[in-house]
Coordinates of C-alpha atoms and ligand atoms in Angstrom, one line a residue:
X1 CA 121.6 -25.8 -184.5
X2 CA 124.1 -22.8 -185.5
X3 CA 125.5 -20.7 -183.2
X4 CA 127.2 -17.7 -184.7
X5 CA 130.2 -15.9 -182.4
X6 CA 133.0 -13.7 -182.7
X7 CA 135.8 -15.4 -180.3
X8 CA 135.8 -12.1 -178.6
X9 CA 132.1 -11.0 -177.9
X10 CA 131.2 -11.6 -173.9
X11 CA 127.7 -11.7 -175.4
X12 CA 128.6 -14.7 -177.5
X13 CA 130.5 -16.2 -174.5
X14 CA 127.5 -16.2 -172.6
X15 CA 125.6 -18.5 -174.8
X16 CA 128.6 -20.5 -175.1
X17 CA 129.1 -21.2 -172.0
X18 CA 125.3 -22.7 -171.6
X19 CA 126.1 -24.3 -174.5
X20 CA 129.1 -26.1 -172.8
X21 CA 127.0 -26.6 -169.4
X22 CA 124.5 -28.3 -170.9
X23 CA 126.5 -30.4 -172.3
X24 CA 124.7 -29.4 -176.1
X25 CA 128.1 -29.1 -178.0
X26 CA 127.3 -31.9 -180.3
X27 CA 124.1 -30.7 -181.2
X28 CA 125.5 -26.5 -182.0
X29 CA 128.0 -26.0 -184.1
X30 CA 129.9 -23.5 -183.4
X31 CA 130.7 -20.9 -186.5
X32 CA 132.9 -17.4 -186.3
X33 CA 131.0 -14.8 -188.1
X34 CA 132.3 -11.7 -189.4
X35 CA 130.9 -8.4 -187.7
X36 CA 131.7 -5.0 -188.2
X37 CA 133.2 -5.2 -192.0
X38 CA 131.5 -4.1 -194.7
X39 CA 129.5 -6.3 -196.8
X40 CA 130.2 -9.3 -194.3
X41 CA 128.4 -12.3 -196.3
X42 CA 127.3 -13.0 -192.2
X43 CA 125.1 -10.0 -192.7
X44 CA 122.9 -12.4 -195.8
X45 CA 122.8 -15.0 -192.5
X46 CA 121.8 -12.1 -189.5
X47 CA 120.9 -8.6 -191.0
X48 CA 121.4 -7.2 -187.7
X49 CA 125.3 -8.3 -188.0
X50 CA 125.2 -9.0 -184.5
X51 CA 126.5 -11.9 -182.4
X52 CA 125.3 -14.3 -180.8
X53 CA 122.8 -15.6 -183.3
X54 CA 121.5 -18.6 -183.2
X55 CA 119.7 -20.8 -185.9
X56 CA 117.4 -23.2 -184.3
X57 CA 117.3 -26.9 -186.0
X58 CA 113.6 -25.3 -187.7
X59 CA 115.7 -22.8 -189.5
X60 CA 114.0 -19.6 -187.3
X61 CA 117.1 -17.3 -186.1
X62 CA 117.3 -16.0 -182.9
X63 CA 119.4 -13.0 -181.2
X64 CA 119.9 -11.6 -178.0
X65 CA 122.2 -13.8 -175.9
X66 CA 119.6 -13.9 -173.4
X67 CA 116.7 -15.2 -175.1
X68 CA 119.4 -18.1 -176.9
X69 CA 120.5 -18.7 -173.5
X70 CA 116.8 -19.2 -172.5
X71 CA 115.8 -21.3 -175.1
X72 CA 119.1 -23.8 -174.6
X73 CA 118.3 -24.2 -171.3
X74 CA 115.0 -25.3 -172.4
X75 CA 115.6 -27.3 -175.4
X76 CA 116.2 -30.7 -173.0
X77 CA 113.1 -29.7 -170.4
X78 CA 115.1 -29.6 -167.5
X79 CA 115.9 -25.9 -167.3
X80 CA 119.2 -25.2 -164.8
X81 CA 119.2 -21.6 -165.3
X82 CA 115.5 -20.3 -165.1
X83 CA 114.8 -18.0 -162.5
X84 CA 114.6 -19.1 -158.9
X85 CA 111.7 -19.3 -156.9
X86 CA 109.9 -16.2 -154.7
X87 CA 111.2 -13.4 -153.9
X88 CA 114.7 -14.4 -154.9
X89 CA 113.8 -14.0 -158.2
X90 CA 113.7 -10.2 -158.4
X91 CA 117.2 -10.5 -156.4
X92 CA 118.4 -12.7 -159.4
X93 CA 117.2 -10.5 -162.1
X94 CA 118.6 -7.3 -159.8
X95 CA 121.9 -9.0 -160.4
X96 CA 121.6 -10.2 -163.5
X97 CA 120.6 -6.7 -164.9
X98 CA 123.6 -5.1 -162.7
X99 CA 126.0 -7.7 -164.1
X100 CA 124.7 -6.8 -168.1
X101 CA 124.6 -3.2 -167.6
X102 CA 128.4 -3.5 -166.9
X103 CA 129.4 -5.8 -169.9
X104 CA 126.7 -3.2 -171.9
X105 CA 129.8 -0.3 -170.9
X106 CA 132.4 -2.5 -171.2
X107 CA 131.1 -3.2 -175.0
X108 CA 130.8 0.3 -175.5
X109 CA 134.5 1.0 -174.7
X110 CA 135.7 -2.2 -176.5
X111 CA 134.1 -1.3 -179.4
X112 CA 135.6 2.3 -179.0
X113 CA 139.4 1.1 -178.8
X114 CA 139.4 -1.3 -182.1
X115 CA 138.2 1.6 -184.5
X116 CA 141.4 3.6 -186.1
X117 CA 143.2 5.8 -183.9
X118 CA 141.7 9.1 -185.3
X119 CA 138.5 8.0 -185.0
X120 CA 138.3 6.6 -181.2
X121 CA 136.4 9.3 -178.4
X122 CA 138.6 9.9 -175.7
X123 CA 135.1 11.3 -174.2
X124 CA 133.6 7.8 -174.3
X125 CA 136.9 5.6 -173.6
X126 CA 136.7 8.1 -170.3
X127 CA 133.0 7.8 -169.5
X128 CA 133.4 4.0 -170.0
X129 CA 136.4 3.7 -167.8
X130 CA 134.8 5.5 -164.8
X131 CA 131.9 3.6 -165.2
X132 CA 133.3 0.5 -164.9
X133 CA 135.6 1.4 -161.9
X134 CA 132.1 2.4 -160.1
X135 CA 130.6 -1.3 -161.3
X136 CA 133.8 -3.2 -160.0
X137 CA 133.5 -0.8 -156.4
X138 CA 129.5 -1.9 -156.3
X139 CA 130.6 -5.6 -157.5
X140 CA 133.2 -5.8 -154.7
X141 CA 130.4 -5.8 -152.6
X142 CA 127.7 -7.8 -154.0
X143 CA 129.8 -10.2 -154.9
X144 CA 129.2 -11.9 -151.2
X145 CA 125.5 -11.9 -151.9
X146 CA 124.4 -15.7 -151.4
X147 CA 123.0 -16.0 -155.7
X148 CA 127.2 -15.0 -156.7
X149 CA 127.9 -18.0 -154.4
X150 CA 125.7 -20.4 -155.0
X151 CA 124.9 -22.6 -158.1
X152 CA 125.8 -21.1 -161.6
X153 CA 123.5 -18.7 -162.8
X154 CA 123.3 -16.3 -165.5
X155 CA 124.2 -12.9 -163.5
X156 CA 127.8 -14.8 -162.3
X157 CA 127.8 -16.0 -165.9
X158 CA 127.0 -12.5 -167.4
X159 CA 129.7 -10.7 -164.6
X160 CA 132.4 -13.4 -165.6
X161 CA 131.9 -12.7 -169.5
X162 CA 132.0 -8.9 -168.4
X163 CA 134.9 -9.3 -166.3
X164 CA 137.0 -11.8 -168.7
X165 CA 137.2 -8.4 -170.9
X166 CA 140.3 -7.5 -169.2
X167 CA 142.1 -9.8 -171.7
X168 CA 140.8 -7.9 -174.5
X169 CA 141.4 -4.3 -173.2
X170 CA 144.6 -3.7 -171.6
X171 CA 143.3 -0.7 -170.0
X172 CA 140.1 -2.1 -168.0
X173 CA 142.0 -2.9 -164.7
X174 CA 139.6 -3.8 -162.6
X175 CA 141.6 -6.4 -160.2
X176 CA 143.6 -3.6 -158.0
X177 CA 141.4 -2.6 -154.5
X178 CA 138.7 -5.9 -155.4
X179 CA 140.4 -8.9 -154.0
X180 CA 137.0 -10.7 -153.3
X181 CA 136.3 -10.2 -157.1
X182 CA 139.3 -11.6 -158.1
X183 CA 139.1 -14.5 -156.0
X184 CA 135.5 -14.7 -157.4
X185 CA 136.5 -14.3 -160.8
X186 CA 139.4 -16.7 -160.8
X187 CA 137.5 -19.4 -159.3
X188 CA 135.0 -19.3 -162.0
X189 CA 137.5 -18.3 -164.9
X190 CA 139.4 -21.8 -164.0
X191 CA 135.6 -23.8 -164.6
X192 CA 135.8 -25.5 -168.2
X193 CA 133.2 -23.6 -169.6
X194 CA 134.6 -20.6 -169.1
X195 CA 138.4 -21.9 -169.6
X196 CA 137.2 -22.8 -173.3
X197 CA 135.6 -19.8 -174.2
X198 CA 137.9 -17.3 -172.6
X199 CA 138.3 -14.5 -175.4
X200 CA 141.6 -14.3 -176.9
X201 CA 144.3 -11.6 -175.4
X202 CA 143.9 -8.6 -177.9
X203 CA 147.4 -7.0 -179.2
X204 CA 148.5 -4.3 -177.2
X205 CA 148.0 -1.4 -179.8
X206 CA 145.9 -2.0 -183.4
X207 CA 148.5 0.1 -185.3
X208 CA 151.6 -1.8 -185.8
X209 CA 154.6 -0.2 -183.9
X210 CA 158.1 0.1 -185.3
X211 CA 159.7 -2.8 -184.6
X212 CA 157.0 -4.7 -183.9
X213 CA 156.1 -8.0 -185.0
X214 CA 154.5 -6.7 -187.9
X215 CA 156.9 -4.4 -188.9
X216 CA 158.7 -7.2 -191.0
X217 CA 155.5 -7.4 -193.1
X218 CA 157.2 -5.1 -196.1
X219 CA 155.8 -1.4 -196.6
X220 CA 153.3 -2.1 -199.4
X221 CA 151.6 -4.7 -197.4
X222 CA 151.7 -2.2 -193.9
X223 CA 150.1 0.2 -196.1
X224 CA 146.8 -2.3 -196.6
X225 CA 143.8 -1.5 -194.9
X226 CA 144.0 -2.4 -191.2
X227 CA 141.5 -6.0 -190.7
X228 CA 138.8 -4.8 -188.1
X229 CA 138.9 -8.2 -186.0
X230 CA 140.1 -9.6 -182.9
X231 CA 143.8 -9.4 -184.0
X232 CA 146.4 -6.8 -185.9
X233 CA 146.2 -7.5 -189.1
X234 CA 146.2 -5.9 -193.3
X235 CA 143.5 -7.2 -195.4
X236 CA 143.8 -7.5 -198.6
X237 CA 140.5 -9.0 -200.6
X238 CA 140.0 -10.5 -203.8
X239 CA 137.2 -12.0 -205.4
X240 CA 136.2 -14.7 -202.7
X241 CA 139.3 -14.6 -201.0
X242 CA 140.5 -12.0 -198.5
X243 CA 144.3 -12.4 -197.4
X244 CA 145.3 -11.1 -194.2
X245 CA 148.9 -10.1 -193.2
X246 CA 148.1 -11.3 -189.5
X247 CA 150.5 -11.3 -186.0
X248 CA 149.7 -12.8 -182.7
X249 CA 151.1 -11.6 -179.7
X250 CA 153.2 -14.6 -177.2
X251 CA 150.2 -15.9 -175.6
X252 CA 147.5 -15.7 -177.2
X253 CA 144.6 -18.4 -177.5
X254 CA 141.8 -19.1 -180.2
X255 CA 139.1 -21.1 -178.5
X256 CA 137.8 -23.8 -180.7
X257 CA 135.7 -22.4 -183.2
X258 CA 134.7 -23.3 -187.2
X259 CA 134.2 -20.3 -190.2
X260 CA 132.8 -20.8 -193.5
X261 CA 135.6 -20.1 -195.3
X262 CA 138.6 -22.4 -196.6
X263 CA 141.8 -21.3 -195.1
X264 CA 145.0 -21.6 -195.6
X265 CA 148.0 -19.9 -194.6
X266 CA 152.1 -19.9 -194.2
X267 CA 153.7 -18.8 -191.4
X268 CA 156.3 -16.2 -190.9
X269 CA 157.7 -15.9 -188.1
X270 CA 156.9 -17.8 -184.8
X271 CA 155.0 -20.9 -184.7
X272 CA 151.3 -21.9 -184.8
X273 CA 149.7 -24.3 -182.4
X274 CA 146.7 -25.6 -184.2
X275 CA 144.2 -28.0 -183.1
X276 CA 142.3 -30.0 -185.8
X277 CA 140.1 -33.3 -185.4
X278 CA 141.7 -33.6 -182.3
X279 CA 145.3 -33.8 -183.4
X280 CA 147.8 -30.8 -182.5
X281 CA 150.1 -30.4 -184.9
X282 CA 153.0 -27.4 -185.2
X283 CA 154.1 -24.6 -188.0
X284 CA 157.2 -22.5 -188.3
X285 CA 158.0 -20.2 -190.7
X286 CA 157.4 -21.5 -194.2
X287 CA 155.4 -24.0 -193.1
X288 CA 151.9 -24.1 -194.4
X289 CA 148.4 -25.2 -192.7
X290 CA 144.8 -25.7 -194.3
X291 CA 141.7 -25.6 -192.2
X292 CA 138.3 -26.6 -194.6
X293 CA 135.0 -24.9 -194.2
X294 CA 133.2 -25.4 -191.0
X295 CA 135.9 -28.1 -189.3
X296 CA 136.3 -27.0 -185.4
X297 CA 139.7 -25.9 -184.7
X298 CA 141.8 -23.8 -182.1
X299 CA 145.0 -22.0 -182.1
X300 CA 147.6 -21.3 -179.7
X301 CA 150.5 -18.9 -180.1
X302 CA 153.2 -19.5 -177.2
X303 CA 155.6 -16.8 -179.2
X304 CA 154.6 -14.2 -181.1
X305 CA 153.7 -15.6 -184.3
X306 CA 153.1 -14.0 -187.9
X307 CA 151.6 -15.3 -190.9
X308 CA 150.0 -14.7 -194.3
X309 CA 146.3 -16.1 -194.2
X310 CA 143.6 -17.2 -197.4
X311 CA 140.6 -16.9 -196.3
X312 CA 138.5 -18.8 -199.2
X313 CA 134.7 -17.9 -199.6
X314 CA 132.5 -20.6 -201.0
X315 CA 131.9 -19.4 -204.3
X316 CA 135.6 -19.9 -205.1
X317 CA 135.3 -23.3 -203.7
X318 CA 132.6 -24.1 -206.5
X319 CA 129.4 -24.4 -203.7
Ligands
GSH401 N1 122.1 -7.4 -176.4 C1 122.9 -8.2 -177.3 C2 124.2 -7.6 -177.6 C3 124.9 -8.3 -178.8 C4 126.1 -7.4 -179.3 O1 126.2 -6.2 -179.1 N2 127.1 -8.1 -180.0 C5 128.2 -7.5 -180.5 C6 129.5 -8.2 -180.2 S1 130.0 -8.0 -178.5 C7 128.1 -7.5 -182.0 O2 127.7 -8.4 -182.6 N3 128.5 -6.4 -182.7 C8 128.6 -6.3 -184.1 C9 127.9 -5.1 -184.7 O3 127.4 -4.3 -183.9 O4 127.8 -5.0 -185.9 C10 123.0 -9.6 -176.7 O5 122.9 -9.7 -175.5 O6 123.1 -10.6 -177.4

């Protein structure tokens, strides 16, 4: 089976994080898809362009993280996450639908703060915000409720993804006046499911600051088209190829993950941390790495790091 993500959906995380509790990670591979860019070659895989996606050993697709989520937990007949019995079970899907209404708002705003500057609504970024200070208030409080506390389920899953967001928008603050929820949250957060999906730390700001790290990227590249992805970055595409002039703030962590494309890349400044087959190896400026089609890999950036990446699209590799 294929599982398609983007490192930073809470949707994706979801069925990732079944994934990892079922212990199916040999049997789905894992691939980063490309949302939200024009004429993404994901869109020929999903035509909805949305993550998760998964493609069942048959071939059949299926979205929605909670129907993938419900079919993994299937796929080895002893189902962990189904519904529990009696009347519980409308108090499980009261919090499961509480938890997914809050990562719905949480999307809404993510989505909101990664388009360009001129385009974000301050009238959404502050419907979202008060929303989700009214979800952490109600949270604080059902969070005591015996199904938050007792064996994982999809509504503590579904919250956690919701919650883990804060890494990805600097404003969503939720932590001040909820110390149950934190304490919650941690707890789960430190679980390895959730420790190897946890979405990577978005820059601070999309448009490169003066005198930030991207500022030594020269004019004429700064100038590019700003990538529309998890991390600051110009694009620049060829024909199969797309080159991004990328930075990574101190701190930031790439889960383990595989693409379809062939990259390389050179660093500039900083160091890259990459995982491959196992093996960690480091890059400093001038060095280069390569990462072939669909290998799993992770990246770590303990100091802000810069680099000039090749992202290869099979045609150009001759498939
Ligand atoms: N209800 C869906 C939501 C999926 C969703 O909105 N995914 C977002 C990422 S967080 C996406 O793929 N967006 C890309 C796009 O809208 O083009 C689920 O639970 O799977």
């Amino acid at each position: 089976m294929k599982l398609y993500i983007t490192a930073g959906s809470p949707y994706a995380r979801i069925a990732r994080i079944v994934i990892l509790e079922k212990g199916l990670e040999s049997r789905v591979e894992i691939i980063a898809a490309q949302t939200r860019v024009a004429d993404s070659p994901y869109y020929r895989i999903n035509p909805s362009g949305r993550v998760p996606y998964l493609i069942r050993d048959d071939g059949v697709g299926l979205e929605e993280s909670a129907v993938i989520c419900a079919y993994l937990d299937h796929i080895d007949g002893k189902p962990a996450f189904d519904l529990p019995a009696g009347g519980e079970a409308w108090e499980a899907r009261r919090l499961e639908g509480l938890a997914r209404s809050m990562v719905d708002g949480l999307a809404v705003w993510g989505r909101e703060i990664v388009r360009p500057e001129e385009e974000r609504s301050p009238t959404i970024i502050r419907h979202e915000a008060r929303r989700s200070e009214r979800m952490a208030d109600l949270w604080e409080t059902e969070i005591d409720h015996p199904l938050m506390r007792g064996a994982l389920n999809l509504a503590q899953i579904t919250l956690a993804c919701g919650l883990g967001l804060e890494a990805r928008n600097p404003d969503l603050r939720w932590r001040p006046g909820h110390p149950k929820l934190c304490d919650w949250f941690d707890r789960l957060a430190a679980r390895p499911s959730f420790a190897a999906t946890a979405p990577p730390r978005a820059p601070s700001t999309t448009v490169a600051p003066p005198g930030s790290d991207m500022a030594h990227f020269p004019e004429l590249l700064r100038n590019l088209p700003q990538f529309e992805g998890p991390f600051d970055a110009f694009k620049l595409e060829a024909k199969d190829c797309d080159v991004l002039f990328a930075s990574y703030p101190a701190g930031t962590v790439i889960p383990p993950h595989s693409h379809d494309t062939e990259n390389v890349g050179v660093i500039t400044q900083g160091e890259l941390i990459l995982t491959l087959d196992g093996k960690e190896t480091r890059h400093r400026p001038g060095d280069w790495y390569h990462v072939p089609a669909k290998a799993t890999h992770a990246a770590r950036f303990d100091a802000e790091t810069s680099e000039i990446e090749f992202w290869f699209h099979a045609p150009h590799r001759g498939e």
